[in-house]
PDB file of C-alpha atoms in Angstrom:
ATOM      1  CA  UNK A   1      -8.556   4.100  16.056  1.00  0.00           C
ATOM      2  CA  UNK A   2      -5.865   3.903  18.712  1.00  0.00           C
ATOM      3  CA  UNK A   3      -3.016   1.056  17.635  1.00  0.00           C
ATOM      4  CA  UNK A   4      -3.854  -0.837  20.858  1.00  0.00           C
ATOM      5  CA  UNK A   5      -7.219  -0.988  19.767  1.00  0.00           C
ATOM      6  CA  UNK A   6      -6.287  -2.443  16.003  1.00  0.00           C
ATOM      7  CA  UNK A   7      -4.100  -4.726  17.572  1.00  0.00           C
ATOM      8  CA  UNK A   8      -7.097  -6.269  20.208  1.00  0.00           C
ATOM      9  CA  UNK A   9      -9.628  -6.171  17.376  1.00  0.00           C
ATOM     10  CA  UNK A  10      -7.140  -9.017  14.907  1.00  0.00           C
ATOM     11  CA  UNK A  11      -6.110 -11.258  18.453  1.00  0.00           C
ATOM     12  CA  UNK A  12      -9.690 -11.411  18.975  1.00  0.00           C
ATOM     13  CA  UNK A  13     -10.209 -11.993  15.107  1.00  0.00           C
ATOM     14  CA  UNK A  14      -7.631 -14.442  14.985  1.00  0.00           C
ATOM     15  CA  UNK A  15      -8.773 -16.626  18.409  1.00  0.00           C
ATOM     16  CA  UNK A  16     -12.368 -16.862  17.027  1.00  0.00           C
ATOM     17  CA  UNK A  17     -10.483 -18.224  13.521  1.00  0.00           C
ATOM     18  CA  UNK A  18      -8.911 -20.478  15.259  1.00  0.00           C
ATOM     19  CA  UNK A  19     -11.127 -21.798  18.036  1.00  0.00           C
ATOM     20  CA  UNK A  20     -13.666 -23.547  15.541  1.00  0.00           C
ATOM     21  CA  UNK A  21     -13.608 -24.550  11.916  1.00  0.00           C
ATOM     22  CA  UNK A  22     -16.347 -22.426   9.986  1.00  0.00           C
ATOM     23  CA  UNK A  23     -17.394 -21.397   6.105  1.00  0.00           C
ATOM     24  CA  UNK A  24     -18.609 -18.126   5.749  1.00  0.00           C
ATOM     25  CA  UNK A  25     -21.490 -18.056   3.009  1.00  0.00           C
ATOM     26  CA  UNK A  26     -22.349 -15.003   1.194  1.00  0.00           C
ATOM     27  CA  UNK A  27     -25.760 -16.202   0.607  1.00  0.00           C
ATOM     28  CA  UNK A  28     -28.171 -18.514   2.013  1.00  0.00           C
ATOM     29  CA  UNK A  29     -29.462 -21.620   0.256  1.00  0.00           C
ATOM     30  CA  UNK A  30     -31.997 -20.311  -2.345  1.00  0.00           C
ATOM     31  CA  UNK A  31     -31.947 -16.822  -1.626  1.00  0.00           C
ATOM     32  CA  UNK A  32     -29.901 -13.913  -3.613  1.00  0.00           C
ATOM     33  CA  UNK A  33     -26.722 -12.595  -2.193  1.00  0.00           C
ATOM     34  CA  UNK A  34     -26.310  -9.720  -0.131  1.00  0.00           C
ATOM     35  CA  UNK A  35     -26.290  -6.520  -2.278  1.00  0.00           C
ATOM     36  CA  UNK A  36     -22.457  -5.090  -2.055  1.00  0.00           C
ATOM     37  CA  UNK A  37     -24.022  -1.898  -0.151  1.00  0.00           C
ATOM     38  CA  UNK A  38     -24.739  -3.833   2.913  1.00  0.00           C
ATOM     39  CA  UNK A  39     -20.993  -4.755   3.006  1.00  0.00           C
ATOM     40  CA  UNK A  40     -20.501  -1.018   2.751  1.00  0.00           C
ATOM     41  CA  UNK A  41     -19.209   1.290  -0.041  1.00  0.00           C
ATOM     42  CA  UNK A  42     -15.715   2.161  -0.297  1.00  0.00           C
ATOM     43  CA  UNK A  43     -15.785   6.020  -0.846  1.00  0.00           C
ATOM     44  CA  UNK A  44     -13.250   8.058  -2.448  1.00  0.00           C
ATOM     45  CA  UNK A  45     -13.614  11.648  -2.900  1.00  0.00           C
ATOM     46  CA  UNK A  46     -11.565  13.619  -4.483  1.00  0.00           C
ATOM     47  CA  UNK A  47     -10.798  15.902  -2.020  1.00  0.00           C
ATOM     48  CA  UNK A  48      -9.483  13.479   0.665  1.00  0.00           C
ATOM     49  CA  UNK A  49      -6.750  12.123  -1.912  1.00  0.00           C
ATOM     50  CA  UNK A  50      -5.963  15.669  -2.828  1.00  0.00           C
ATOM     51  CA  UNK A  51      -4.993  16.186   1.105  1.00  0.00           C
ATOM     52  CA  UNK A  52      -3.655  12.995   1.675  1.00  0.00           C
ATOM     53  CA  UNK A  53      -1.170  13.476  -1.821  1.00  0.00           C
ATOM     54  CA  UNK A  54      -0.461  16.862  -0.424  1.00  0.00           C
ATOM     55  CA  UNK A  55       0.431  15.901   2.794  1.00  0.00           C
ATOM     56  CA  UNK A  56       2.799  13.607   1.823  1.00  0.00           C
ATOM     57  CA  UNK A  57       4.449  15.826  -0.622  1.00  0.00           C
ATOM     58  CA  UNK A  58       5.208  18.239   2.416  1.00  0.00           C
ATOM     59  CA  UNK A  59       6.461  15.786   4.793  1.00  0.00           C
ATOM     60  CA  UNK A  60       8.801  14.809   1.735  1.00  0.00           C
ATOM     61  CA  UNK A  61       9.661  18.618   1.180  1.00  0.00           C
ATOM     62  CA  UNK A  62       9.686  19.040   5.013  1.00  0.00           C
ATOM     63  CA  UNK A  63      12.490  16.032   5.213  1.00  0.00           C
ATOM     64  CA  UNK A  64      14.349  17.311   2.730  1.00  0.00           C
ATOM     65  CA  UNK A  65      14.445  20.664   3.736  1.00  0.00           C
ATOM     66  CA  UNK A  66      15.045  19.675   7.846  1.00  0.00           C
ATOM     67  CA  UNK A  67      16.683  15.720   8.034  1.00  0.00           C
ATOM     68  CA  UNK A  68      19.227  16.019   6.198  1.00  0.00           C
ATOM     69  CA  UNK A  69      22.564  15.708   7.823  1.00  0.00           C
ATOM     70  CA  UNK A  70      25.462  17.841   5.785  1.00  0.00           C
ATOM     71  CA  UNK A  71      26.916  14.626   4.449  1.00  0.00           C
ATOM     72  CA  UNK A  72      30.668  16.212   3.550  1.00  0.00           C
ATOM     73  CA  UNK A  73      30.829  17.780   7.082  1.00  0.00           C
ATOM     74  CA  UNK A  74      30.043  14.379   9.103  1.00  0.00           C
ATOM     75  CA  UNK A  75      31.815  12.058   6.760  1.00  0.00           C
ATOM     76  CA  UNK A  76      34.727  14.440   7.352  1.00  0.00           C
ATOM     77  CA  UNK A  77      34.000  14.837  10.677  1.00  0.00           C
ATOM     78  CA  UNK A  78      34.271  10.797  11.236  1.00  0.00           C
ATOM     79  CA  UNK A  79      37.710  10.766   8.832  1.00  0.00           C
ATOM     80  CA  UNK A  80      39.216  13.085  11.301  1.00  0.00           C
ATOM     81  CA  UNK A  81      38.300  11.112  14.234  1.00  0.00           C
ATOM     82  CA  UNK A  82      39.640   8.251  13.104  1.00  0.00           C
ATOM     83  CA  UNK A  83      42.821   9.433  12.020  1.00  0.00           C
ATOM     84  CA  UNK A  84      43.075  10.330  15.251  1.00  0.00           C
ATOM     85  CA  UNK A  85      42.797   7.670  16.530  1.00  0.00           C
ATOM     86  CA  UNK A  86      38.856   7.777  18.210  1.00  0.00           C
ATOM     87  CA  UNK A  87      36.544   4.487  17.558  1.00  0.00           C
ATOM     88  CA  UNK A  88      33.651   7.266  17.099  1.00  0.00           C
ATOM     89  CA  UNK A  89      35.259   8.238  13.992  1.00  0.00           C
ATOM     90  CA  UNK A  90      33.626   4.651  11.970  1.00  0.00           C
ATOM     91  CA  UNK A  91      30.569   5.124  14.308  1.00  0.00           C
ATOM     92  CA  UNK A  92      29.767   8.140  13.614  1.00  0.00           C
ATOM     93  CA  UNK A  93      30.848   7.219   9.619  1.00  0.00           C
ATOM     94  CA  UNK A  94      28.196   4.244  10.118  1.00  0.00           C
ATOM     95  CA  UNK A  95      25.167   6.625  11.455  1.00  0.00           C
ATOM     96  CA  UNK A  96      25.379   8.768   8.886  1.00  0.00           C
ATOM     97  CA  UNK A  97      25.533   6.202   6.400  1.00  0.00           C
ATOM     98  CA  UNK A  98      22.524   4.331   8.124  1.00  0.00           C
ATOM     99  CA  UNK A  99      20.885   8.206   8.555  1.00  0.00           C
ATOM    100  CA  UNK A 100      20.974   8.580   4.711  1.00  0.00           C
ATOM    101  CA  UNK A 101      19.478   5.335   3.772  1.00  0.00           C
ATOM    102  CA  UNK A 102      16.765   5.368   6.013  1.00  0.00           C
ATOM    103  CA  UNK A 103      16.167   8.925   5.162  1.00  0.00           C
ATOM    104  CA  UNK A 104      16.083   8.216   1.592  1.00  0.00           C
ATOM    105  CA  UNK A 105      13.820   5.691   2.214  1.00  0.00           C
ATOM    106  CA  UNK A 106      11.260   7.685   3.898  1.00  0.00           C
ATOM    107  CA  UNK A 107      11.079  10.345   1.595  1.00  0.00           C
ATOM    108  CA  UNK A 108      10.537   7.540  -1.464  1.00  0.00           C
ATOM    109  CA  UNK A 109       7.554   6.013   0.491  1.00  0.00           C
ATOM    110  CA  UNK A 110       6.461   9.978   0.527  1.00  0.00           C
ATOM    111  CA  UNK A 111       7.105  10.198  -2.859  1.00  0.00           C
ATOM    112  CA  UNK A 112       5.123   7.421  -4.000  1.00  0.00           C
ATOM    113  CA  UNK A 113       2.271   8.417  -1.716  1.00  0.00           C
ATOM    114  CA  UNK A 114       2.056  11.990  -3.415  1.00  0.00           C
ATOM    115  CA  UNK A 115       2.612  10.441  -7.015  1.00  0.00           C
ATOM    116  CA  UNK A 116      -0.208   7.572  -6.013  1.00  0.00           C
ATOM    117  CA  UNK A 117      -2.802   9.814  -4.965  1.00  0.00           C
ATOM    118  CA  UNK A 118      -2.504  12.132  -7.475  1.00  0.00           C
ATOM    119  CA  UNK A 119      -2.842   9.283 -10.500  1.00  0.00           C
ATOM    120  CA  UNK A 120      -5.248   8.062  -7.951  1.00  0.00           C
ATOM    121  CA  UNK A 121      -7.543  11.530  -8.470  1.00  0.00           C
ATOM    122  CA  UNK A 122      -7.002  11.499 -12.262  1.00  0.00           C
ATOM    123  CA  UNK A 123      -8.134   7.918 -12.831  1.00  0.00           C
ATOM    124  CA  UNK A 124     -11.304   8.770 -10.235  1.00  0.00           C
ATOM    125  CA  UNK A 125     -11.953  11.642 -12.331  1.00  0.00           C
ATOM    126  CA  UNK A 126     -12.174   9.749 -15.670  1.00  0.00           C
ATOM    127  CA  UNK A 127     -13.762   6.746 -14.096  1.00  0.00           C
ATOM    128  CA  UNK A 128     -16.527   9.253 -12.822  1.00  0.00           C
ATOM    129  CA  UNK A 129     -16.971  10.673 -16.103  1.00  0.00           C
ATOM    130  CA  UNK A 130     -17.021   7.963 -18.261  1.00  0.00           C
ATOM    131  CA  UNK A 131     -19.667   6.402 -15.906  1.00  0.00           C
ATOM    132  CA  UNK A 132     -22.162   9.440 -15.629  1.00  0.00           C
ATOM    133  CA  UNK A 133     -22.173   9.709 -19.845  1.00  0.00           C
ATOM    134  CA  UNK A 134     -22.928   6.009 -19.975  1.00  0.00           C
ATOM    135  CA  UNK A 135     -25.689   6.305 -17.514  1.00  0.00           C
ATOM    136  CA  UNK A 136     -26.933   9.770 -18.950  1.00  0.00           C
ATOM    137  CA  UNK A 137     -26.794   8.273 -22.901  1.00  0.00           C
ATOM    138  CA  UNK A 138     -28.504   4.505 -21.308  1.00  0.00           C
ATOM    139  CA  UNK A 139     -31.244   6.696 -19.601  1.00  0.00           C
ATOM    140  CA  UNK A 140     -32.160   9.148 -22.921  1.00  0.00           C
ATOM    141  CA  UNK A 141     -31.990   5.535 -25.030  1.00  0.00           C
ATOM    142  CA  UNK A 142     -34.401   3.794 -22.356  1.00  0.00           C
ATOM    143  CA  UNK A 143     -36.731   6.414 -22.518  1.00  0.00           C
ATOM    144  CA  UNK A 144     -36.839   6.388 -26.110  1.00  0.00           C
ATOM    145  CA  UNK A 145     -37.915   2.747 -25.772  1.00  0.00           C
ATOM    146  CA  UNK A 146     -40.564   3.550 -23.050  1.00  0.00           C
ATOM    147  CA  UNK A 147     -43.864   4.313 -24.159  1.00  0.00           C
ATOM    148  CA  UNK A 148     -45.005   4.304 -20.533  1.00  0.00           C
ATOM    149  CA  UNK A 149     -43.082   7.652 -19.945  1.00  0.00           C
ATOM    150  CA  UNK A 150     -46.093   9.804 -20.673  1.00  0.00           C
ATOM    151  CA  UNK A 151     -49.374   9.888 -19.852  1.00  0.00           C
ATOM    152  CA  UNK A 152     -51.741   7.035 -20.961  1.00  0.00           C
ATOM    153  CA  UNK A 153     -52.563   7.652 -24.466  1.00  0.00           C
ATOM    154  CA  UNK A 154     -50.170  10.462 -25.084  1.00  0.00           C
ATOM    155  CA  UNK A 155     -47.087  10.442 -27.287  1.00  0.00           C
ATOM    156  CA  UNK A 156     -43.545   9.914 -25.959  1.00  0.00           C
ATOM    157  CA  UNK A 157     -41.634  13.504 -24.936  1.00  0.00           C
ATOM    158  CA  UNK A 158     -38.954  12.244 -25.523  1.00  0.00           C
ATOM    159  CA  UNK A 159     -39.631  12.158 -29.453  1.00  0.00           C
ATOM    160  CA  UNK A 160     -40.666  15.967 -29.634  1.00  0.00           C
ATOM    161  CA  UNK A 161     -43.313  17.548 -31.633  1.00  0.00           C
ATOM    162  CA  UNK A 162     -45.170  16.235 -34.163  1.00  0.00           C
ATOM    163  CA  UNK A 163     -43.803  18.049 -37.292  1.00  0.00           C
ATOM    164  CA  UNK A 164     -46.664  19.773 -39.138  1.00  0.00           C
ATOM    165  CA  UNK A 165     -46.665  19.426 -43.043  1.00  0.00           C
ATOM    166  CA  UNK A 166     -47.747  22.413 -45.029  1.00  0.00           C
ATOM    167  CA  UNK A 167     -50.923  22.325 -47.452  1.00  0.00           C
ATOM    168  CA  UNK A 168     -49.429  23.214 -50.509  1.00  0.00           C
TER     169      UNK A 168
END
């Protein structure tokens, strides 16, 4: 979606706000509310924060590698201009001062993106996990319970065979 676009789609958002007073229900009188599915689903998989992480760990090896300005040579670069006598001596001492912070900045926002995503993965890989052996142990246990799982008549599976005992 093209900024321009994001930007037309909360004006318009924001005039219909404001050009009447309104409640928005999530369910009509006497009737259930809206499953969450018809909201939509938020879906994560795994490889999409794998790429995302990743890509921010390269910009933040990439800025590392490529922005940063040889801070000795331009601080001593700006000391000698101004002992000279030059005003660009302090400005150049200021943009590489403002350089560095903003720099530094950048690459922590990368940092936490990589870090984020990858916790992100780990705690979508337990959260997975734990929820299919709940649901696999709740479905086993319910059809323990069942007796309508076989056929009319018949024994549950799900108990096995009927042990037979041994004339003795």
């Amino acid at each position: 979606m093209a900024w321009n676009e994001w930007e037309q789609l909360k004006a318009d958002a924001l005039q219909r706000q404001q050009g009447s007073a309104h409640m928005q229900l999530n369910q009509v009188d006497g009737g259930a509310p809206p499953k969450p599915s018809s909201y939509g689903d938020l879906k994560v998989a795994n490889d999409g924060l794998t790429k995302i992480g990743t890509a921010a760990f390269e910009l933040y090896n990439g800025l590392w590698d490529k922005a940063r300005v040889a801070v000795p040579t331009s601080d001593s670069a700006a000391a000698d201009l101004s002992k000279q006598g030059f005003a660009l001596g302090a400005g150049l001492k200021h943009v590489s001062n403002r350089w560095d912070e903003q720099l530094k900045s950048l690459m922590d926002a990368c940092a936490h993106i990589s870090n984020h995503m990858r916790v992100t993965k780990k705690v979508h890989d337990g959260d997975e996990g734990y929820i299919q052996r709940q649901m696999s142990s709740i479905a086993t246990l319910d059809a323990g319970f069942d007796e309508r799982v076989g056929a009319p008549g018949e024994k549950n599976k799900i108990y096995g065979e009927p042990s037979k005992k041994k004339d003795d």
